[in-house]
Coordinates of N, CA and C in Angstrom, one line a residue:
M29 N -63.2 53.9 -49.4 CA -64.5 54.5 -48.9 C -65.1 55.3 -50.1
P30 N -66.4 55.0 -50.4 CA -67.1 55.7 -51.4 C -67.1 57.2 -51.2
N31 N -67.2 58.0 -52.3 CA -67.1 59.5 -52.2 C -68.3 60.0 -51.4
V32 N -69.5 59.3 -51.4 CA -70.6 59.8 -50.7 C -70.4 59.8 -49.2
W33 N -69.7 58.8 -48.7 CA -69.4 58.7 -47.3 C -68.3 59.7 -46.9
I34 N -67.4 60.0 -47.8 CA -66.4 61.0 -47.5 C -67.0 62.4 -47.4
I35 N -67.9 62.7 -48.3 CA -68.6 64.0 -48.3 C -69.5 64.1 -47.0
A36 N -70.2 63.0 -46.7 CA -71.1 63.0 -45.5 C -70.3 63.2 -44.3
A37 N -69.1 62.6 -44.1 CA -68.3 62.7 -42.9 C -67.8 64.2 -42.8
L38 N -67.2 64.7 -43.8 CA -66.7 66.0 -43.8 C -67.8 67.1 -43.6
T39 N -68.9 66.9 -44.2 CA -70.0 67.9 -44.1 C -70.6 67.8 -42.7
T40 N -70.7 66.6 -42.2 CA -71.2 66.5 -40.8 C -70.3 67.2 -39.8
G41 N -69.0 67.1 -40.0 CA -68.1 67.8 -39.1 C -68.1 69.3 -39.3
L42 N -68.2 69.8 -40.5 CA -68.2 71.2 -40.7 C -69.5 71.8 -40.2
V43 N -70.7 71.3 -40.6 CA -71.9 71.8 -40.1 C -72.1 71.6 -38.6
G44 N -71.6 70.5 -38.1 CA -71.7 70.2 -36.7 C -70.9 71.2 -35.9
S45 N -69.7 71.6 -36.4 CA -68.9 72.5 -35.6 C -69.5 73.9 -35.6
L46 N -70.1 74.3 -36.8 CA -70.8 75.6 -36.8 C -71.9 75.7 -35.9
H47 N -72.7 74.6 -35.8 CA -73.8 74.5 -34.9 C -73.4 74.5 -33.4
C48 N -72.3 73.8 -33.1 CA -71.9 73.5 -31.7 C -70.9 74.5 -31.2
L49 N -70.7 75.6 -31.9 CA -69.7 76.6 -31.5 C -70.1 77.2 -30.1
G50 N -71.4 77.1 -29.8 CA -71.8 77.6 -28.5 C -71.3 76.7 -27.3
M51 N -71.0 75.4 -27.6 CA -70.4 74.6 -26.6 C -68.9 74.5 -26.7
C52 N -68.4 74.2 -27.9 CA -67.0 74.0 -28.1 C -66.2 75.3 -28.3
G53 N -67.0 76.4 -28.8 CA -66.3 77.7 -29.0 C -65.7 78.2 -27.7
P54 N -66.5 78.3 -26.6 CA -66.0 78.8 -25.3 C -64.8 78.0 -24.8
L55 N -64.8 76.7 -25.1 CA -63.7 75.8 -24.7 C -62.4 76.2 -25.5
A56 N -62.6 76.4 -26.8 CA -61.5 76.8 -27.7 C -60.9 78.1 -27.2
M57 N -61.8 79.1 -26.8 CA -61.4 80.4 -26.4 C -60.7 80.3 -25.0
A58 N -61.0 79.3 -24.2 CA -60.5 79.1 -22.9 C -59.1 78.4 -22.8
L59 N -58.7 77.9 -23.9 CA -57.5 77.2 -24.0 C -56.3 78.1 -23.6
P60 N -55.5 77.7 -22.6 CA -54.5 78.6 -22.1 C -53.3 78.8 -23.1
V61 N -53.6 79.1 -24.3 CA -52.5 79.3 -25.3 C -51.6 80.4 -24.9
G62 N -52.1 81.5 -24.4 CA -51.3 82.7 -24.1 C -50.3 82.4 -23.0
R63 N -50.5 81.3 -22.2 CA -49.5 81.0 -21.1 C -48.3 80.2 -21.6
L64 N -48.3 79.8 -22.9 CA -47.2 79.1 -23.5 C -46.2 80.0 -24.1
P65 N -45.0 79.6 -24.3 CA -44.0 80.4 -25.1 C -44.6 80.5 -26.5
R66 N -44.3 81.6 -27.2 CA -44.8 81.8 -28.5 C -44.4 80.7 -29.5
S67 N -43.2 80.2 -29.2 CA -42.7 79.1 -30.1 C -43.5 77.8 -30.0
Q68 N -44.3 77.7 -29.0 CA -45.1 76.4 -28.8 C -46.5 76.6 -29.1
R69 N -47.0 77.8 -29.3 CA -48.5 78.0 -29.4 C -49.1 77.3 -30.6
V70 N -48.5 77.4 -31.8 CA -49.0 76.7 -32.9 C -49.0 75.2 -32.7
L71 N -47.9 74.7 -32.2 CA -47.8 73.2 -31.9 C -48.9 72.8 -30.9
A72 N -49.1 73.6 -29.9 CA -50.1 73.3 -28.9 C -51.5 73.1 -29.5
M73 N -51.9 74.1 -30.4 CA -53.2 74.0 -31.0 C -53.3 72.8 -32.0
G74 N -52.1 72.5 -32.6 CA -52.1 71.3 -33.5 C -52.3 70.1 -32.7
L75 N -51.6 70.0 -31.5 CA -51.8 68.8 -30.7 C -53.2 68.7 -30.1
Y76 N -53.9 69.8 -29.8 CA -55.2 69.8 -29.4 C -56.2 69.2 -30.4
H77 N -56.0 69.6 -31.6 CA -56.9 69.1 -32.7 C -56.5 67.6 -33.1
V78 N -55.3 67.3 -33.0 CA -54.9 65.9 -33.2 C -55.5 65.0 -32.2
G79 N -55.5 65.5 -30.9 CA -56.1 64.7 -29.8 C -57.5 64.5 -30.1
R80 N -58.3 65.5 -30.5 CA -59.7 65.4 -30.8 C -59.9 64.4 -31.9
I81 N -59.2 64.5 -33.0 CA -59.4 63.6 -34.1 C -59.0 62.2 -33.7
T82 N -58.0 62.0 -32.9 CA -57.6 60.7 -32.4 C -58.8 60.0 -31.6
A83 N -59.4 60.8 -30.8 CA -60.5 60.3 -30.0 C -61.7 59.9 -30.9
Y84 N -62.0 60.8 -31.9 CA -63.0 60.5 -32.9 C -62.7 59.2 -33.6
S85 N -61.4 59.0 -34.0 CA -61.0 57.8 -34.8 C -61.2 56.6 -33.9
G86 N -60.8 56.7 -32.6 CA -60.9 55.6 -31.8 C -62.4 55.1 -31.6
L87 N -63.3 56.1 -31.5 CA -64.7 55.8 -31.4 C -65.2 55.2 -32.7
G88 N -64.7 55.7 -33.8 CA -65.1 55.2 -35.1 C -64.6 53.7 -35.3
L89 N -63.4 53.4 -34.8 CA -62.8 52.1 -34.8 C -63.7 51.1 -34.0
L90 N -64.2 51.6 -32.8 CA -65.0 50.8 -32.0 C -66.4 50.5 -32.6
V91 N -67.1 51.5 -33.1 CA -68.4 51.3 -33.7 C -68.3 50.6 -35.0
G92 N -67.2 50.9 -35.8 CA -67.0 50.2 -37.0 C -66.8 48.7 -36.8
T93 N -66.1 48.4 -35.7 CA -65.9 46.9 -35.4 C -67.2 46.3 -35.1
I94 N -68.1 47.0 -34.4 CA -69.4 46.5 -34.1 C -70.2 46.3 -35.4
G95 N -70.1 47.3 -36.2 CA -70.8 47.3 -37.5 C -70.3 46.1 -38.4
Q96 N -69.0 45.9 -38.3 CA -68.4 44.8 -39.1 C -68.9 43.4 -38.6
G97 N -69.0 43.3 -37.2 CA -69.6 42.1 -36.7 C -71.1 41.9 -37.1
L98 N -71.8 42.9 -37.1 CA -73.2 42.8 -37.5 C -73.3 42.5 -39.0
L99 N -72.4 43.0 -39.8 CA -72.4 42.7 -41.2 C -72.1 41.2 -41.4
L100 N -71.2 40.7 -40.7 CA -70.9 39.3 -40.8 C -72.1 38.4 -40.4
A101 N -72.9 39.0 -39.4 CA -74.0 38.2 -39.0 C -75.2 38.4 -39.9
G102 N -75.0 39.2 -41.0 CA -76.1 39.4 -41.9 C -77.1 40.5 -41.5
L103 N -76.7 41.4 -40.6 CA -77.6 42.4 -40.1 C -77.3 43.8 -40.6
Q104 N -76.4 43.9 -41.6 CA -76.0 45.2 -42.0 C -77.2 46.1 -42.5
R105 N -78.1 45.4 -43.2 CA -79.3 46.2 -43.7 C -80.1 46.7 -42.5
S106 N -80.3 45.9 -41.5 CA -81.0 46.3 -40.3 C -80.3 47.4 -39.6
V107 N -79.0 47.4 -39.6 CA -78.3 48.5 -38.9 C -78.5 49.8 -39.6
S108 N -78.4 49.7 -41.0 CA -78.6 50.9 -41.8 C -80.0 51.5 -41.5
I109 N -81.0 50.6 -41.5 CA -82.4 51.1 -41.3 C -82.6 51.7 -39.9
A110 N -82.0 51.0 -38.9 CA -82.1 51.4 -37.5 C -81.4 52.8 -37.4
G111 N -80.2 52.9 -38.0 CA -79.5 54.2 -37.9 C -80.3 55.3 -38.6
G112 N -80.9 55.1 -39.7 CA -81.7 56.1 -40.3 C -82.9 56.5 -39.5
L113 N -83.6 55.5 -38.9 CA -84.7 55.9 -38.0 C -84.2 56.6 -36.8
F114 N -83.1 56.2 -36.2 CA -82.6 56.9 -35.1 C -82.3 58.4 -35.4
L115 N -81.7 58.7 -36.5 CA -81.4 60.1 -36.9 C -82.7 60.9 -37.1
L116 N -83.7 60.2 -37.7 CA -85.0 61.0 -37.8 C -85.6 61.3 -36.5
L117 N -85.6 60.3 -35.6 CA -86.1 60.5 -34.2 C -85.3 61.6 -33.5
W118 N -84.0 61.6 -33.7 CA -83.1 62.6 -33.1 C -83.5 64.0 -33.5
V119 N -83.8 64.2 -34.8 CA -84.2 65.5 -35.4 C -85.5 65.9 -34.7
L120 N -86.4 65.0 -34.6 CA -87.7 65.3 -34.0 C -87.5 65.7 -32.5
F121 N -86.6 65.1 -31.8 CA -86.3 65.4 -30.4 C -85.7 66.8 -30.3
Q122 N -84.8 67.1 -31.2 CA -84.1 68.4 -31.1 C -85.0 69.5 -31.4
H123 N -86.1 69.3 -32.1 CA -87.0 70.4 -32.4 C -88.3 70.3 -31.6
G124 N -88.2 69.6 -30.5 CA -89.3 69.6 -29.5 C -90.5 68.8 -29.8
K125 N -90.4 67.9 -30.9 CA -91.5 67.1 -31.2 C -91.6 65.8 -30.3
L126 N -90.5 65.5 -29.7 CA -90.5 64.3 -28.8 C -89.8 64.8 -27.5
T127 N -90.2 64.2 -26.4 CA -89.5 64.5 -25.1 C -89.1 63.2 -24.5
G128 N -88.2 63.4 -23.5 CA -87.8 62.2 -22.7 C -86.5 61.5 -23.2
L129 N -86.0 62.0 -24.3 CA -84.8 61.4 -24.9 C -83.6 62.3 -24.6
S130 N -82.6 61.8 -23.8 CA -81.5 62.6 -23.4 C -80.2 61.9 -23.9
L131 N -79.4 62.6 -24.6 CA -78.1 62.1 -25.1 C -76.9 62.7 -24.6
N132 N -77.0 63.7 -23.7 CA -75.9 64.5 -23.3 C -75.6 64.3 -21.8
G133 N -76.0 63.3 -21.2 CA -75.7 63.1 -19.7 C -74.3 62.5 -19.5
G134 N -73.9 62.5 -18.2 CA -72.7 61.8 -17.8 C -71.4 62.4 -18.3
R135 N -71.3 63.8 -18.2 CA -70.1 64.4 -18.7 C -69.0 64.6 -17.6
N136 N -69.3 64.4 -16.4 CA -68.4 64.7 -15.3 C -67.0 63.9 -15.4
W137 N -67.1 62.7 -15.9 CA -65.9 61.9 -16.0 C -64.9 62.5 -17.1
V138 N -65.5 63.3 -18.0 CA -64.6 64.0 -19.0 C -64.3 65.4 -18.5
T139 N -65.2 66.1 -18.0 CA -65.0 67.5 -17.7 C -64.0 67.7 -16.5
K140 N -64.0 66.8 -15.5 CA -63.2 67.0 -14.4 C -61.7 66.9 -14.7
P141 N -61.2 65.9 -15.5 CA -59.8 66.0 -15.9 C -59.5 67.1 -16.9
M142 N -60.5 67.5 -17.7 CA -60.3 68.7 -18.6 C -60.0 69.9 -17.8
S143 N -60.7 70.1 -16.6 CA -60.5 71.3 -15.8 C -59.1 71.3 -15.3
R144 N -58.5 70.1 -15.0 CA -57.2 70.0 -14.4 C -56.2 70.4 -15.6
F145 N -56.4 69.9 -16.8 CA -55.6 70.2 -17.9 C -55.5 71.7 -18.2
L146 N -56.7 72.3 -18.1 CA -56.8 73.8 -18.3 C -55.9 74.6 -17.4
Q147 N -55.6 74.0 -16.2 CA -54.8 74.7 -15.2 C -53.3 74.4 -15.4
S148 N -53.0 73.5 -16.4 CA -51.6 73.1 -16.6 C -51.3 73.3 -18.1
P149 N -50.8 74.5 -18.4 CA -50.5 74.8 -19.8 C -49.3 74.1 -20.3
T150 N -49.3 72.9 -20.7 CA -48.2 72.2 -21.3 C -48.7 71.6 -22.6
L151 N -47.7 71.1 -23.4 CA -48.1 70.5 -24.7 C -48.9 69.2 -24.4
Q152 N -48.5 68.5 -23.4 CA -49.2 67.2 -23.1 C -50.6 67.6 -22.7
A153 N -50.8 68.7 -21.9 CA -52.1 69.0 -21.5 C -53.0 69.4 -22.7
F154 N -52.5 70.1 -23.7 CA -53.3 70.4 -24.8 C -53.7 69.1 -25.6
A155 N -52.8 68.2 -25.7 CA -53.2 66.9 -26.4 C -54.3 66.2 -25.6
G156 N -54.1 66.2 -24.2 CA -55.1 65.6 -23.4 C -56.5 66.3 -23.5
L157 N -56.4 67.6 -23.5 CA -57.7 68.4 -23.6 C -58.4 68.0 -24.9
G158 N -57.6 67.9 -26.0 CA -58.2 67.6 -27.3 C -58.8 66.2 -27.3
F159 N -58.1 65.3 -26.7 CA -58.6 63.9 -26.7 C -59.9 63.8 -25.9
L160 N -59.9 64.5 -24.7 CA -61.1 64.4 -23.9 C -62.3 65.2 -24.5
N161 N -62.0 66.3 -25.2 CA -63.0 67.0 -25.9 C -63.7 66.1 -26.9
G162 N -62.9 65.3 -27.6 CA -63.5 64.4 -28.6 C -64.4 63.3 -28.0
L163 N -64.4 63.2 -26.6 CA -65.3 62.2 -26.0 C -66.5 62.8 -25.4
L164 N -66.6 64.2 -25.4 CA -67.7 64.8 -24.8 C -69.0 64.4 -25.5
P165 N -70.1 64.1 -24.8 CA -71.3 63.8 -25.4 C -71.8 65.0 -26.3
C166 N -72.2 64.7 -27.5 CA -72.6 65.8 -28.4 C -73.6 65.2 -29.4
G167 N -74.6 65.9 -29.8 CA -75.6 65.4 -30.7 C -75.0 65.0 -32.0
F168 N -74.1 65.9 -32.6 CA -73.5 65.7 -33.9 C -72.5 64.6 -33.8
L169 N -71.9 64.3 -32.7 CA -71.0 63.2 -32.5 C -71.8 61.9 -32.7
Y170 N -73.0 61.8 -32.2 CA -73.9 60.7 -32.3 C -74.3 60.5 -33.8
V171 N -74.6 61.6 -34.5 CA -74.9 61.6 -35.9 C -73.8 61.0 -36.7
A172 N -72.5 61.4 -36.4 CA -71.3 60.9 -37.1 C -71.1 59.4 -36.8
L173 N -71.3 59.0 -35.5 CA -71.1 57.6 -35.1 C -72.1 56.7 -35.8
T174 N -73.3 57.2 -36.0 CA -74.3 56.4 -36.7 C -73.8 56.1 -38.2
G175 N -73.3 57.1 -38.8 CA -72.7 56.9 -40.1 C -71.5 55.9 -40.1
A176 N -70.7 56.0 -39.0 CA -69.5 55.2 -38.9 C -69.9 53.7 -38.7
I177 N -70.9 53.4 -37.9 CA -71.3 52.1 -37.7 C -71.9 51.5 -38.9
A178 N -72.5 52.3 -39.7 CA -73.2 51.8 -40.9 C -72.2 51.5 -42.0
T179 N -70.9 51.9 -41.9 CA -69.9 51.5 -42.9 C -69.6 50.0 -42.8
G180 N -69.9 49.4 -41.7 CA -69.7 48.0 -41.6 C -68.2 47.5 -41.7
N181 N -67.3 48.4 -41.3 CA -65.9 48.0 -41.3 C -65.1 48.8 -40.3
A182 N -64.2 48.2 -39.6 CA -63.5 48.9 -38.5 C -62.6 50.0 -39.0
A183 N -61.8 49.7 -40.0 CA -60.9 50.7 -40.5 C -61.7 51.9 -41.2
T184 N -62.8 51.5 -41.9 CA -63.5 52.6 -42.6 C -64.3 53.4 -41.5
G185 N -64.7 52.8 -40.5 CA -65.4 53.6 -39.4 C -64.4 54.5 -38.8
A186 N -63.2 54.1 -38.6 CA -62.2 55.0 -38.0 C -61.9 56.2 -39.0
L187 N -61.8 55.8 -40.3 CA -61.5 56.9 -41.3 C -62.7 57.8 -41.3
Y188 N -63.9 57.3 -41.3 CA -65.1 58.2 -41.3 C -65.0 59.2 -40.2
M189 N -64.7 58.7 -39.0 CA -64.7 59.7 -37.9 C -63.5 60.6 -37.9
A190 N -62.4 60.2 -38.5 CA -61.3 61.1 -38.7 C -61.6 62.2 -39.6
L191 N -62.3 61.9 -40.7 CA -62.8 62.9 -41.6 C -63.8 63.8 -41.0
F192 N -64.7 63.3 -40.1 CA -65.6 64.1 -39.3 C -64.8 65.1 -38.5
G193 N -63.8 64.6 -37.8 CA -62.9 65.5 -37.0 C -62.3 66.6 -37.8
L194 N -61.7 66.2 -39.0 CA -61.1 67.2 -39.9 C -62.1 68.3 -40.3
G195 N -63.4 67.9 -40.5 CA -64.4 68.8 -40.9 C -64.7 69.9 -39.8
T196 N -64.4 69.5 -38.5 CA -64.7 70.4 -37.4 C -63.6 71.5 -37.2
V197 N -62.4 71.2 -37.8 CA -61.2 72.0 -37.5 C -61.3 73.5 -37.9
P198 N -61.8 73.8 -39.2 CA -61.8 75.1 -39.7 C -62.5 76.1 -38.8
A199 N -63.8 75.7 -38.4 CA -64.6 76.7 -37.6 C -64.0 76.9 -36.2
L200 N -63.4 75.8 -35.6 CA -62.9 76.0 -34.3 C -61.6 76.8 -34.3
L201 N -60.8 76.7 -35.4 CA -59.6 77.5 -35.5 C -60.0 79.0 -35.7
L202 N -61.0 79.2 -36.5 CA -61.5 80.6 -36.8 C -62.0 81.2 -35.5
V203 N -62.8 80.5 -34.7 CA -63.4 81.1 -33.5 C -62.3 81.4 -32.5
R204 N -61.2 80.7 -32.6 CA -60.1 80.9 -31.6 C -59.3 82.1 -32.0
F205 N -59.0 82.2 -33.3 CA -58.1 83.3 -33.7 C -58.8 84.5 -34.3
V206 N -60.1 84.3 -34.8 CA -60.8 85.4 -35.3 C -62.2 85.3 -34.7
P207 N -62.4 85.6 -33.4 CA -63.7 85.4 -32.7 C -64.8 86.1 -33.3
T208 N -64.6 87.2 -34.0 CA -65.7 88.0 -34.6 C -66.2 87.4 -35.9
F209 N -65.6 86.3 -36.4 CA -65.9 85.7 -37.7 C -67.3 85.0 -37.6
F210 N -67.6 84.5 -36.5 CA -68.9 83.7 -36.3 C -69.8 84.4 -35.3
P211 N -70.4 85.6 -35.6 CA -71.3 86.2 -34.7 C -72.6 85.3 -34.4
A212 N -73.3 85.6 -33.4 CA -74.5 84.8 -33.0 C -75.5 84.6 -34.1
N213 N -75.7 85.7 -34.9 CA -76.8 85.6 -35.9 C -76.3 84.7 -37.1
L214 N -75.0 84.7 -37.4 CA -74.5 83.8 -38.4 C -74.6 82.4 -37.9
R215 N -74.3 82.1 -36.7 CA -74.4 80.7 -36.1 C -75.8 80.2 -36.2
R216 N -76.8 81.1 -36.0 CA -78.2 80.7 -36.0 C -78.6 80.4 -37.5
R217 N -78.0 81.1 -38.4 CA -78.3 80.7 -39.8 C -77.8 79.3 -40.2
F218 N -76.6 79.1 -39.7 CA -76.0 77.8 -40.0 C -76.7 76.6 -39.3
S219 N -77.3 77.0 -38.1 CA -78.0 75.9 -37.4 C -79.2 75.3 -38.2
V220 N -79.7 76.1 -39.1 CA -80.8 75.6 -40.0 C -80.3 74.4 -40.8
L221 N -79.0 74.3 -41.1 CA -78.5 73.2 -41.9 C -78.4 71.9 -41.1
M222 N -78.5 72.0 -39.8 CA -78.3 70.8 -39.0 C -79.4 69.8 -39.2
P223 N -80.7 70.1 -39.1 CA -81.7 69.1 -39.4 C -81.7 68.6 -40.9
V224 N -81.3 69.5 -41.8 CA -81.3 69.2 -43.2 C -80.3 68.1 -43.5
L225 N -79.0 68.3 -42.9 CA -78.0 67.4 -43.1 C -78.3 66.0 -42.4
T226 N -78.9 66.1 -41.2 CA -79.2 64.9 -40.5 C -80.2 64.1 -41.2
I227 N -81.3 64.7 -41.7 CA -82.3 64.0 -42.5 C -81.7 63.4 -43.8
A228 N -80.8 64.2 -44.4 CA -80.2 63.6 -45.6 C -79.4 62.4 -45.3
L229 N -78.6 62.4 -44.3 CA -77.9 61.2 -43.9 C -78.8 60.0 -43.5
A230 N -79.9 60.4 -42.8 CA -80.9 59.4 -42.4 C -81.5 58.7 -43.6
F231 N -81.8 59.4 -44.7 CA -82.4 58.8 -45.9 C -81.3 58.0 -46.6
L232 N -80.1 58.5 -46.6 CA -79.0 57.7 -47.2 C -78.9 56.3 -46.5
L233 N -79.0 56.3 -45.2 CA -78.9 55.0 -44.5 C -80.2 54.2 -44.8
L234 N -81.3 54.8 -44.8 CA -82.5 54.0 -45.1 C -82.5 53.4 -46.5
V235 N -82.1 54.2 -47.5 CA -82.1 53.7 -48.8 C -81.0 52.6 -48.9
R236 N -79.9 52.8 -48.2 CA -78.9 51.7 -48.2 C -79.4 50.4 -47.6
G237 N -80.2 50.6 -46.6 CA -80.8 49.4 -46.0 C -81.9 48.7 -46.7
L238 N -82.8 49.5 -47.3 CA -83.9 49.0 -48.0 C -83.6 48.6 -49.4
Y239 N -82.7 49.2 -50.1 CA -82.3 48.9 -51.5 C -80.8 48.7 -51.6
P240 N -80.3 47.6 -51.0 CA -78.8 47.5 -51.1 C -78.3 47.2 -52.5
S241 N -77.1 47.8 -52.7 CA -76.5 47.6 -54.0 C -75.5 46.4 -54.0
T242 N -75.3 45.8 -52.8 CA -74.4 44.6 -52.6 C -75.1 43.6 -51.8
V243 N -74.6 42.4 -51.8 CA -74.9 41.3 -50.9 C -73.6 40.8 -50.2
I244 N -73.8 40.1 -49.1 CA -72.7 39.6 -48.4 C -72.4 38.1 -48.7
D245 N -71.2 37.8 -49.1 CA -70.9 36.4 -49.4 C -70.6 35.6 -48.1
Q246 N -70.2 34.4 -48.2 CA -70.0 33.6 -47.0 C -68.7 34.0 -46.2
T247 N -67.9 34.8 -46.8 CA -66.6 35.3 -46.2 C -66.8 36.6 -45.5
G248 N -68.0 37.2 -45.7 CA -68.3 38.5 -45.1 C -68.0 39.7 -46.0
H249 N -67.6 39.4 -47.3 CA -67.3 40.5 -48.2 C -68.5 40.9 -49.0
E250 N -68.5 42.2 -49.4 CA -69.6 42.7 -50.2 C -69.4 42.3 -51.6
V251 N -70.5 41.8 -52.3 CA -70.5 41.5 -53.7 C -71.5 42.3 -54.4
P252 N -71.2 43.1 -55.4 CA -72.2 44.0 -56.1 C -73.3 43.2 -56.7
I253 N -74.5 43.7 -56.6 CA -75.7 43.1 -57.2 C -75.7 43.6 -58.7
C254 N -75.7 42.7 -59.6 CA -75.8 43.1 -61.0 C -77.2 43.0 -61.5
H255 N -77.6 44.0 -62.2 CA -79.0 44.0 -62.8 C -79.0 43.8 -64.3
G256 N -80.0 43.2 -64.8 CA -80.1 42.9 -66.2 C -79.4 41.6 -66.5
N257 N -79.3 41.3 -67.8 CA -78.7 40.0 -68.2 C -77.2 40.0 -68.1

């Protein structure tokens, strides 16, 4: 995976977690860690985050497979352009420039089993909570998935989303163990980075689609475009 994609995935996870602490932060605080034996608490939090990253990786594998199929069909440039336009429209929607676009519906199928896991403080429950949390509809999840599908490869898509998940871990651990570390005013400052990062990723996808540095051969592999003699 090129370094630019690694940086994009990690940065999306980090900035996204800082912006979404209002949604994921309360859940991290509500985890019944205190009801476990002390010897299991660190392991339980580890399983929770492993579950989240596993869910993200599975979604990345899915959309990466779709992207790979589109690449083989010769549509990778179109996917990159469409992904970039989608992210630009998403930024406009988030800032009230557009209405009627909803990306966060249909959560009951995830939240109902999560509520049952919250009442059952076991190691398995923490892993399940993490996995289901990774499936919750979230704007930054869609941003990350757009990058993953644009990779055009199933394994790379899964890796991209795993890196996205790793990027979310520091803030969620801090809000759990040091809740005063991210006061509301600090979270508002970080929220300014959300549209900046999203627009940067959008332009990366648009440039990749409009000015490709590779072409696809008959076997579906990328071949670099050489310039000059």
